[in-house]
GROMACS .gro file of C-alpha atoms in nm:
model
  465
    1MET     CA    1  13.592   7.741  11.370
    2PRO     CA    2  13.698   7.461  11.178
    3ILE     CA    3  13.395   7.190  11.046
    4THR     CA    4  13.508   6.805  11.087
    5ILE     CA    5  13.361   6.603  10.796
    6THR     CA    6  13.249   6.268  10.912
    7MET     CA    7  13.145   5.971  10.723
    8PRO     CA    8  12.778   5.992  10.682
    9ALA     CA    9  12.546   5.729  10.727
   10LEU     CA   10  12.383   5.655  10.390
   11SER     CA   11  12.130   5.444  10.527
   12PRO     CA   12  11.950   5.349  10.856
   13THR     CA   13  12.156   4.987  10.903
   14MET     CA   14  12.493   5.156  10.759
   15GLU     CA   15  12.754   5.112  11.013
   16GLU     CA   16  13.072   5.128  10.799
   17GLY     CA   17  13.179   5.259  10.456
   18ASN     CA   18  13.452   5.225  10.219
   19LEU     CA   19  13.628   5.563  10.107
   20ALA     CA   20  13.613   5.529   9.759
   21LYS     CA   21  13.705   5.831   9.583
   22TRP     CA   22  13.796   6.180   9.685
   23LEU     CA   23  13.630   6.420   9.420
   24VAL     CA   24  13.858   6.734   9.580
   25LYS     CA   25  14.184   6.810   9.749
   26GLU     CA   26  14.346   6.992  10.005
   27GLY     CA   27  14.297   7.347   9.964
   28ASP     CA   28  14.017   7.351   9.703
   29SER     CA   29  13.737   7.549   9.763
   30VAL     CA   30  13.353   7.435   9.789
   31THR     CA   31  12.970   7.520   9.841
   32ALA     CA   32  12.655   7.351   9.977
   33GLY     CA   33  12.586   7.087   9.741
   34ASP     CA   34  12.913   6.986   9.561
   35VAL     CA   35  12.979   6.672   9.560
   36ILE     CA   36  13.323   6.585   9.734
   37ALA     CA   37  13.332   6.211   9.750
   38GLU     CA   38  13.231   5.892   9.683
   39ILE     CA   39  13.118   5.655   9.928
   40GLU     CA   40  13.109   5.243   9.873
   41THR     CA   41  12.843   5.099  10.118
   42ASP     CA   42  12.739   4.716  10.100
   43LYS     CA   43  12.497   4.782   9.795
   44ALA     CA   44  12.617   5.052   9.606
   45THR     CA   45  12.856   5.384   9.546
   46MET     CA   46  12.696   5.711   9.659
   47GLU     CA   47  12.814   6.096   9.614
   48VAL     CA   48  12.849   6.266   9.921
   49GLU     CA   49  12.767   6.638   9.945
   50ALA     CA   50  12.926   6.932  10.085
   51VAL     CA   51  12.660   7.153  10.336
   52ASP     CA   52  12.871   7.413  10.400
   53GLU     CA   53  13.098   7.646  10.186
   54GLY     CA   54  13.450   7.632  10.307
   55THR     CA   55  13.766   7.521  10.174
   56ILE     CA   56  13.908   7.160  10.237
   57ALA     CA   57  14.154   7.214  10.526
   58SER     CA   58  14.265   6.831  10.551
   59ILE     CA   59  14.188   6.541  10.408
   60LEU     CA   60  14.250   6.275  10.700
   61VAL     CA   61  14.094   5.956  10.546
   62ALA     CA   62  14.297   5.813  10.195
   63GLU     CA   63  14.081   5.737   9.935
   64GLY     CA   64  14.090   5.353   9.890
   65THR     CA   65  14.020   5.299  10.282
   66GLU     CA   66  13.772   5.064  10.393
   67ALA     CA   67  13.588   4.966  10.652
   68VAL     CA   68  13.546   5.344  10.793
   69LYS     CA   69  13.293   5.346  11.059
   70VAL     CA   70  12.980   5.612  11.065
   71ASN     CA   71  13.070   5.911  11.194
   72ALA     CA   72  13.454   5.884  11.196
   73PRO     CA   73  13.607   6.205  11.076
   74ILE     CA   74  13.727   6.216  10.720
   75ALA     CA   75  13.828   6.581  10.663
   76VAL     CA   76  13.812   6.907  10.815
   77LEU     CA   77  13.668   7.216  10.653
   78ALA     CA   78  13.776   7.583  10.701
   79GLU     CA   79  13.522   7.810  10.714
   80GLU     CA   80  13.466   8.126  10.478
   81GLY     CA   81  13.771   8.383  10.591
   82GLU     CA   82  13.952   8.114  10.816
   83ASP     CA   83  14.311   8.059  10.791
   84VAL     CA   84  14.333   7.692  10.678
   85ALA     CA   85  14.651   7.592  10.797
   86GLU     CA   86  14.532   7.693  11.149
   87ALA     CA   87  14.193   7.492  11.061
   88ALA     CA   88  14.375   7.195  10.988
   89LYS     CA   89  14.607   7.206  11.347
   90ALA     CA   90  14.268   7.267  11.503
   91GLY     CA   91  14.067   6.985  11.303
   92PRO     CA   92  14.093   6.588  11.477
   93SER     CA   93  14.424   6.539  11.384
   94GLY     CA   94  14.564   6.799  11.580
   95GLY     CA   95  14.388   6.640  11.885
   96SER     CA   96  14.120   6.893  11.963
   97ALA     CA   97  13.774   6.874  11.958
   98PRO     CA   98  13.542   6.977  11.647
   99ALA     CA   99  13.385   7.289  11.712
  100SER     CA  100  13.076   7.125  11.474
  101ASP     CA  101  13.020   6.824  11.237
  102GLN     CA  102  12.952   6.782  10.892
  103SER     CA  103  12.794   6.439  10.827
  104GLY     CA  104  12.855   6.363  10.458
  105SER     CA  105  12.555   6.522  10.263
  106ALA     CA  106  12.390   6.671  10.542
  107SER     CA  107  12.487   6.776  10.836
  108GLY     CA  108  12.746   7.068  10.894
  109GLU     CA  109  12.614   7.341  11.058
  110ALA     CA  110  12.764   7.645  11.276
  111ASP     CA  111  12.874   7.640  11.616
  112ALA     CA  112  12.596   7.678  11.944
  113ALA     CA  113  12.484   7.962  12.025
  114SER     CA  114  12.639   7.998  12.388
  115GLU     CA  115  12.484   7.922  12.748
  116ALA     CA  116  12.210   8.207  12.833
  117PRO     CA  117  12.365   8.407  13.114
  118ALA     CA  118  12.294   8.302  13.465
  119ALA     CA  119  12.005   8.517  13.698
  120SER     CA  120  12.176   8.781  13.863
  121GLY     CA  121  12.240   8.749  14.254
  122ASN     CA  122  12.103   9.111  14.407
  123GLY     CA  123  11.815   8.881  14.535
  124ALA     CA  124  11.554   9.050  14.346
  125GLU     CA  125  11.346   8.782  14.108
  126ALA     CA  126  11.561   8.726  13.825
  127PRO     CA  127  11.398   8.756  13.438
  128PRO     CA  128  11.280   8.378  13.301
  129ALA     CA  129  11.543   8.248  13.146
  130PRO     CA  130  11.561   8.250  12.764
  131PRO     CA  131  11.544   7.889  12.627
  132LYS     CA  132  11.860   7.718  12.617
  133ALA     CA  133  12.077   7.715  12.287
  134ALA     CA  134  12.163   7.338  12.204
  135LYS     CA  135  12.503   7.237  12.292
  136SER     CA  136  12.759   7.215  12.019
  137GLY     CA  137  12.901   6.820  11.887
  138GLY     CA  138  13.191   6.824  12.175
  139ASP     CA  139  12.987   6.903  12.459
  140ILE     CA  140  12.748   6.644  12.444
  141PRO     CA  141  12.811   6.351  12.653
  142ASP     CA  142  12.960   6.009  12.413
  143SER     CA  143  12.674   5.804  12.608
  144VAL     CA  144  12.421   6.009  12.361
  145LYS     CA  145  12.423   5.867  12.046
  146ALA     CA  146  12.243   5.977  11.746
  147GLY     CA  147  11.986   5.662  11.720
  148PRO     CA  148  11.839   5.535  11.437
  149VAL     CA  149  11.668   5.757  11.165
  150PRO     CA  150  11.329   5.897  11.283
  151VAL     CA  151  11.014   5.823  11.130
  152LYS     CA  152  10.700   6.000  11.098
  153ASP     CA  153  10.393   5.944  10.942
  154GLY     CA  154  10.545   5.595  10.753
  155GLN     CA  155  10.838   5.787  10.631
  156LYS     CA  156  11.142   5.835  10.685
  157VAL     CA  157  11.294   6.197  10.852
  158PHE     CA  158  11.631   6.275  10.750
  159ALA     CA  159  11.877   6.459  11.018
  160SER     CA  160  12.198   6.473  11.021
  161PRO     CA  161  12.373   6.258  11.307
  162LEU     CA  162  12.483   6.564  11.543
  163ALA     CA  163  12.145   6.700  11.468
  164ARG     CA  164  11.981   6.356  11.601
  165ARG     CA  165  12.225   6.399  11.891
  166ILE     CA  166  12.156   6.756  11.994
  167ALA     CA  167  11.785   6.653  11.973
  168ASN     CA  168  11.819   6.317  12.185
  169ASN     CA  169  12.077   6.539  12.458
  170GLU     CA  170  11.794   6.805  12.492
  171GLY     CA  171  11.509   6.582  12.463
  172ILE     CA  172  11.308   6.735  12.183
  173ASP     CA  173  11.130   6.548  11.901
  174ILE     CA  174  11.322   6.600  11.587
  175THR     CA  175  11.006   6.452  11.371
  176ALA     CA  176  10.850   6.794  11.437
  177ILE     CA  177  11.142   7.036  11.303
  178SER     CA  178  11.151   7.119  10.977
  179GLY     CA  179  11.501   7.154  10.782
  180SER     CA  180  11.671   7.364  10.620
  181GLY     CA  181  11.952   7.170  10.508
  182PRO     CA  182  12.026   7.019  10.140
  183LYS     CA  183  11.643   6.818  10.035
  184GLY     CA  184  11.519   6.921  10.343
  185ARG     CA  185  11.747   6.756  10.575
  186ILE     CA  186  11.743   6.870  10.925
  187VAL     CA  187  12.079   6.989  11.036
  188LYS     CA  188  12.215   7.130  11.382
  189ARG     CA  189  12.103   7.526  11.297
  190ASP     CA  190  11.736   7.384  11.257
  191VAL     CA  191  11.778   7.208  11.599
  192GLU     CA  192  11.896   7.502  11.800
  193ALA     CA  193  11.631   7.708  11.619
  194ALA     CA  194  11.356   7.500  11.744
  195LEU     CA  195  11.518   7.504  12.123
  196ALA     CA  196  11.484   7.877  12.096
  197SER     CA  197  11.137   7.874  12.007
  198GLY     CA  198  11.044   7.645  12.280
  199ALA     CA  199  11.029   7.303  12.117
  200LYS     CA  200  10.802   7.037  12.291
  201PRO     CA  201  11.012   6.732  12.415
  202ALA     CA  202  11.014   6.408  12.263
  203ALA     CA  203  10.718   6.184  12.390
  204GLU     CA  204  10.832   5.913  12.646
  205ALA     CA  205  10.876   5.593  12.466
  206PRO     CA  206  10.707   5.324  12.665
  207ALA     CA  207  10.921   5.114  12.870
  208ALA     CA  208  11.044   4.779  12.767
  209LYS     CA  209  10.873   4.500  12.899
  210ALA     CA  210  11.138   4.274  13.083
  211ASP     CA  211  11.075   3.945  12.868
  212ALA     CA  212  11.273   3.650  12.912
  213PRO     CA  213  11.610   3.618  12.742
  214ALA     CA  214  11.586   3.437  12.431
  215PRO     CA  215  11.762   3.150  12.369
  216ALA     CA  216  12.111   3.132  12.187
  217MET     CA  217  12.113   3.096  11.828
  218ALA     CA  218  12.319   2.797  11.719
  219VAL     CA  219  12.670   2.857  11.612
  220GLY     CA  220  12.850   2.732  11.300
  221ALA     CA  221  13.216   2.588  11.285
  222SER     CA  222  13.508   2.857  11.347
  223SER     CA  223  13.732   2.950  11.035
  224GLU     CA  224  14.010   2.707  11.182
  225GLN     CA  225  13.744   2.417  11.202
  226VAL     CA  226  13.661   2.442  10.855
  227LEU     CA  227  14.018   2.505  10.718
  228ALA     CA  228  14.116   2.175  10.974
  229ASN     CA  229  13.923   1.940  10.693
  230PHE     CA  230  14.172   2.035  10.405
  231ALA     CA  231  14.495   2.009  10.319
  232GLU     CA  232  14.729   2.284  10.356
  233GLY     CA  233  14.792   2.473  10.002
  234SER     CA  234  14.487   2.264   9.859
  235TYR     CA  235  14.263   2.587   9.862
  236GLU     CA  236  14.297   2.984   9.862
  237LEU     CA  237  14.084   3.222  10.070
  238VAL     CA  238  13.885   3.532   9.912
  239LYS     CA  239  13.834   3.782  10.191
  240HIS     CA  240  13.439   3.857  10.229
  241ASP     CA  241  13.354   4.196  10.070
  242GLY     CA  242  13.083   4.419  10.278
  243MET     CA  243  12.843   4.272  10.026
  244ARG     CA  244  12.865   3.928  10.085
  245LYS     CA  245  12.886   3.997  10.417
  246THR     CA  246  12.557   4.159  10.455
  247ILE     CA  247  12.376   3.905  10.265
  248ALA     CA  248  12.494   3.598  10.486
  249LYS     CA  249  12.368   3.808  10.793
  250ARG     CA  250  12.034   3.895  10.665
  251LEU     CA  251  11.964   3.539  10.527
  252GLN     CA  252  12.093   3.386  10.848
  253GLU     CA  253  11.857   3.581  11.019
  254SER     CA  254  11.578   3.517  10.778
  255LYS     CA  255  11.589   3.146  10.859
  256GLN     CA  256  11.658   3.173  11.225
  257THR     CA  257  11.358   3.409  11.309
  258ILE     CA  258  11.088   3.365  11.010
  259PRO     CA  259  10.925   3.059  11.007
  260HIS     CA  260  10.908   2.994  10.649
  261PHE     CA  261  10.586   2.813  10.445
  262TYR     CA  262  10.626   2.708  10.078
  263VAL     CA  263  10.325   2.713   9.829
  264THR     CA  264  10.362   2.579   9.441
  265VAL     CA  265  10.160   2.594   9.130
  266ASP     CA  266  10.210   2.567   8.789
  267VAL     CA  267  10.094   2.821   8.557
  268GLU     CA  268  10.028   2.791   8.185
  269LEU     CA  269  10.234   3.095   8.016
  270ASP     CA  270  10.082   3.055   7.647
  271ALA     CA  271   9.851   3.318   7.665
  272LEU     CA  272  10.080   3.561   7.819
  273LEU     CA  273  10.375   3.489   7.552
  274ALA     CA  274  10.121   3.575   7.273
  275LEU     CA  275  10.005   3.921   7.440
  276ARG     CA  276  10.369   3.975   7.486
  277SER     CA  277  10.479   3.928   7.153
  278GLN     CA  278  10.153   4.099   7.021
  279LEU     CA  279  10.262   4.410   7.279
  280ASN     CA  280  10.619   4.415   7.141
  281LYS     CA  281  10.538   4.448   6.757
  282ALA     CA  282  10.296   4.730   6.866
  283ALA     CA  283  10.541   4.948   7.083
  284PRO     CA  284  10.649   5.262   6.895
  285VAL     CA  285  10.974   5.309   6.743
  286LYS     CA  286  11.203   5.617   6.771
  287ASP     CA  287  11.551   5.666   6.654
  288ASP     CA  288  11.540   5.317   6.540
  289LYS     CA  289  11.453   5.203   6.907
  290PRO     CA  290  11.102   5.043   7.035
  291ALA     CA  291  10.973   5.227   7.323
  292TYR     CA  292  10.969   4.900   7.505
  293LYS     CA  293  11.046   4.581   7.525
  294LEU     CA  294  10.833   4.379   7.748
  295SER     CA  295  10.991   4.059   7.923
  296VAL     CA  296  10.826   3.789   8.101
  297ASN     CA  297  10.931   3.877   8.386
  298ASP     CA  298  10.786   4.242   8.359
  299MET     CA  299  10.426   4.090   8.301
  300VAL     CA  300  10.516   3.851   8.633
  301ILE     CA  301  10.582   4.190   8.823
  302LYS     CA  302  10.269   4.331   8.716
  303ALA     CA  303  10.065   4.015   8.779
  304LEU     CA  304  10.221   3.991   9.149
  305ALA     CA  305  10.163   4.355   9.242
  306LEU     CA  306   9.773   4.310   9.119
  307ALA     CA  307   9.759   3.979   9.297
  308LEU     CA  308   9.804   4.157   9.588
  309ARG     CA  309   9.603   4.447   9.532
  310ASP     CA  310   9.332   4.191   9.527
  311VAL     CA  311   9.440   4.016   9.840
  312PRO     CA  312   9.555   4.284  10.083
  313ASP     CA  313   9.592   4.063  10.376
  314ALA     CA  314   9.872   3.930  10.212
  315ASN     CA  315  10.074   4.243  10.155
  316VAL     CA  316  10.206   4.311  10.479
  317SER     CA  317  10.490   4.285  10.736
  318TRP     CA  318  10.540   4.135  11.090
  319THR     CA  319  10.603   4.324  11.422
  320ASP     CA  320  10.551   4.227  11.743
  321GLU     CA  321  10.291   4.449  11.827
  322ALA     CA  322  10.082   4.481  11.482
  323MET     CA  323  10.039   4.348  11.172
  324VAL     CA  324  10.166   4.613  10.900
  325LYS     CA  325   9.909   4.655  10.619
  326HIS     CA  326  10.111   4.826  10.291
  327ARG     CA  327   9.850   5.045  10.073
  328HIS     CA  328  10.093   4.946   9.778
  329ALA     CA  329  10.265   4.670   9.621
  330ASP     CA  330  10.627   4.766   9.597
  331VAL     CA  331  10.793   4.469   9.406
  332GLY     CA  332  11.143   4.380   9.496
  333VAL     CA  333  11.315   4.204   9.163
  334ALA     CA  334  11.626   3.995   9.224
  335VAL     CA  335  11.950   4.115   9.031
  336SER     CA  336  12.248   3.918   9.033
  337ILE     CA  337  12.564   4.170   9.034
  338PRO     CA  338  12.902   4.072   9.066
  339GLY     CA  339  12.998   3.947   9.401
  340GLY     CA  340  12.600   3.896   9.514
  341LEU     CA  341  12.284   4.057   9.451
  342ILE     CA  342  12.060   4.314   9.503
  343THR     CA  343  11.684   4.376   9.471
  344PRO     CA  344  11.618   4.683   9.366
  345ILE     CA  345  11.221   4.803   9.417
  346VAL     CA  346  10.942   4.883   9.152
  347ARG     CA  347  10.734   5.122   9.394
  348ARG     CA  348  10.346   5.097   9.343
  349ALA     CA  349  10.371   4.861   9.081
  350GLU     CA  350   9.987   4.783   9.045
  351GLU     CA  351   9.952   5.136   8.938
  352LYS     CA  352  10.215   5.125   8.674
  353THR     CA  353  10.166   5.007   8.311
  354LEU     CA  354  10.363   4.702   8.170
  355SER     CA  355  10.584   4.948   7.946
  356ALA     CA  356  10.655   5.172   8.237
  357ILE     CA  357  10.774   4.875   8.488
  358SER     CA  358  11.009   4.736   8.167
  359ASN     CA  359  11.184   5.037   8.115
  360GLU     CA  360  11.161   5.134   8.500
  361MET     CA  361  11.356   4.743   8.546
  362LYS     CA  362  11.602   4.800   8.276
  363ASP     CA  363  11.751   5.107   8.419
  364LEU     CA  364  11.749   5.012   8.753
  365GLY     CA  365  11.888   4.682   8.654
  366ALA     CA  366  12.160   4.871   8.490
  367ARG     CA  367  12.240   5.054   8.745
  368ALA     CA  368  12.212   4.758   8.984
  369LYS     CA  369  12.526   4.571   8.812
  370ASP     CA  370  12.725   4.949   8.838
  371ARG     CA  371  12.649   4.956   9.220
  372LYS     CA  372  12.456   5.314   9.143
  373LEU     CA  373  12.168   5.265   9.291
  374LYS     CA  374  12.039   5.520   9.576
  375PRO     CA  375  11.907   5.365   9.922
  376GLU     CA  376  11.606   5.399   9.842
  377GLU     CA  377  11.567   5.242   9.511
  378TYR     CA  378  11.663   4.940   9.691
  379GLN     CA  379  11.556   4.959  10.068
  380GLY     CA  380  11.232   4.814  10.202
  381GLY     CA  381  10.967   4.705   9.973
  382THR     CA  382  10.658   4.494  10.064
  383THR     CA  383  10.738   4.197   9.858
  384ALA     CA  384  10.983   4.040   9.588
  385VAL     CA  385  11.025   3.837   9.313
  386SER     CA  386  11.324   3.648   9.237
  387ASN     CA  387  11.371   3.438   8.850
  388MET     CA  388  11.576   3.160   8.809
  389GLY     CA  389  11.375   3.063   8.480
  390MET     CA  390  11.655   3.239   8.211
  391MET     CA  391  11.904   3.008   8.380
  392GLY     CA  392  11.715   2.700   8.318
  393VAL     CA  393  11.595   2.636   8.701
  394LYS     CA  394  11.280   2.449   8.666
  395ASP     CA  395  11.173   2.526   9.072
  396PHE     CA  396  11.308   2.626   9.373
  397ALA     CA  397  11.230   2.767   9.720
  398ALA     CA  398  11.348   3.130   9.786
  399VAL     CA  399  11.451   3.311  10.115
  400VAL     CA  400  11.196   3.556  10.234
  401ASN     CA  401  11.374   3.850  10.257
  402PRO     CA  402  11.250   4.093  10.593
  403PRO     CA  403  11.047   4.290  10.666
  404HIS     CA  404  10.871   4.153  10.347
  405ALA     CA  405  10.634   3.864  10.432
  406THR     CA  406  10.646   3.674  10.061
  407ILE     CA  407  10.868   3.618   9.830
  408LEU     CA  408  10.802   3.449   9.483
  409ALA     CA  409  11.038   3.221   9.313
  410VAL     CA  410  11.002   3.220   8.943
  411GLY     CA  411  11.104   2.880   8.716
  412ALA     CA  412  11.177   2.819   8.372
  413GLY     CA  413  10.887   2.801   8.135
  414GLU     CA  414  10.886   2.470   7.942
  415GLN     CA  415  10.655   2.270   7.730
  416ARG     CA  416  10.489   2.018   7.919
  417PRO     CA  417  10.176   1.765   7.885
  418VAL     CA  418   9.864   1.886   8.011
  419VAL     CA  419   9.538   1.717   7.977
  420LYS     CA  420   9.292   1.984   7.870
  421ASP     CA  421   8.916   1.841   7.800
  422GLY     CA  422   8.985   1.488   7.872
  423ALA     CA  423   9.274   1.506   7.609
  424LEU     CA  424   9.633   1.531   7.587
  425ALA     CA  425   9.775   1.837   7.491
  426VAL     CA  426  10.128   2.047   7.489
  427ALA     CA  427  10.112   2.396   7.674
  428THR     CA  428  10.420   2.630   7.816
  429VAL     CA  429  10.425   2.568   8.185
  430MET     CA  430  10.596   2.773   8.455
  431SER     CA  431  10.619   2.662   8.796
  432VAL     CA  432  10.631   2.954   9.103
  433THR     CA  433  10.700   2.875   9.469
  434LEU     CA  434  10.580   3.123   9.724
  435SER     CA  435  10.750   3.174  10.010
  436THR     CA  436  10.578   3.316  10.294
  437ASP     CA  437  10.639   3.431  10.677
  438HIS     CA  438  10.381   3.177  10.826
  439ARG     CA  439  10.370   3.453  11.103
  440CYS     CA  440  10.143   3.635  10.901
  441VAL     CA  441  10.061   3.491  10.598
  442ASP     CA  442   9.911   3.119  10.623
  443GLY     CA  443   9.879   2.843  10.396
  444ALA     CA  444   9.513   2.914  10.282
  445LEU     CA  445   9.608   3.325  10.246
  446GLY     CA  446   9.943   3.226  10.058
  447ALA     CA  447   9.715   2.987   9.826
  448GLU     CA  448   9.472   3.265   9.755
  449LEU     CA  449   9.740   3.496   9.651
  450LEU     CA  450   9.922   3.215   9.411
  451ALA     CA  451   9.541   3.150   9.254
  452ALA     CA  452   9.494   3.546   9.208
  453PHE     CA  453   9.871   3.551   9.052
  454LYS     CA  454   9.783   3.238   8.829
  455GLY     CA  455   9.458   3.420   8.678
  456TYR     CA  456   9.659   3.729   8.594
  457VAL     CA  457   9.919   3.488   8.449
  458GLU     CA  458   9.648   3.250   8.198
  459ASN     CA  459   9.434   3.563   8.157
  460PRO     CA  460   9.712   3.832   8.093
  461MET     CA  461   9.431   4.127   7.964
  462GLY     CA  462   9.340   4.173   8.284
  463MET     CA  463   9.701   4.329   8.346
  464LEU     CA  464   9.592   4.580   8.067
  465VAL     CA  465   9.288   4.711   8.208
   0.00000   0.00000   0.00000
């Protein structure tokens, strides 16, 4: 039976993507793991792998097509030994329902087993019915959705949309199933096997409380109202791309739902700059290149990570039911790219050396500008740093990026007059502003976090031990 390849959900929040490029053509043979296409999301360009073996019978969505909805059919795959022309006709373009589903890099599987036979009608007690087989993708009611990416023990459980739909339809806990797809992804055959072995039903979710409806948010002026202020022909319209739409949506959500609170301190940089110079001069050289070259921002990342380790009550995220206390400092770093910005994440930064952070940021920054980051490299995190000092900005306040509770805005280091021991002196001073989610980081806690950060920057040897 033909396998329908659908637009994959490459992140939990992805709703649509652009089919940037096909790397196969109709008639090409593919095996599991072959890269067949490139998909552009709002943040990155990602490769999509085949799961099943077969022949590309039909390409339904041309490369360059924008705003292709998740789970929309994009191609038809003929299984090994199947007539390619017949498979192309039987696919979605032919009007018949697909027999199975291969969602991007992880969701193509064999057809579902047939339903168990009915008990005999001779009056004798029928033998116990064997576990029922999962329904194929085409048999599941449209009302049954794949739902969000499941989570177990704080980690995402990767499963194809079809596998999630079948699990939801059959009422089983997909997080208890072991995946046999690429990189351990749960696919349709895994759910079928779990049903055959008598998988336990998913735990009932507690009924949602009937809260009072939230007040409607203010709505800005319409496009027509904005354009009415300007003379015809005095402007041009540049269509928003996916990245700009996502930035607008998330920042508006942040300012409307997060009560921001701001704390600013001045930090002396002279000791940090001196240590940075010493460390860079001491870097081993290989092939005429130093093994690392530390920046001030690398040391800021490390100082913030250590400060969060020392003040764990500030390393949190807010939920309506509980405070999420993170075990590690995963620091997102705002990187400006054409059309917007992205925040690649340095995971467990408090445990990494300065040279490791520096080299990792160079790699992440370069791939961010090429839109080659993987979703796990820019999603999540526990805090963020936005540094505009290199642009000459003295100070500013950044917008908290949920689910973070904090973000540190870093200004330029500049020579300023300071008073030391009653005498006027000159020091290199940098202003930093901590924006916090006041629901979980109060003013005093924010001040404690900044004091710890200031201590590491002004006494940077503490970052080496």
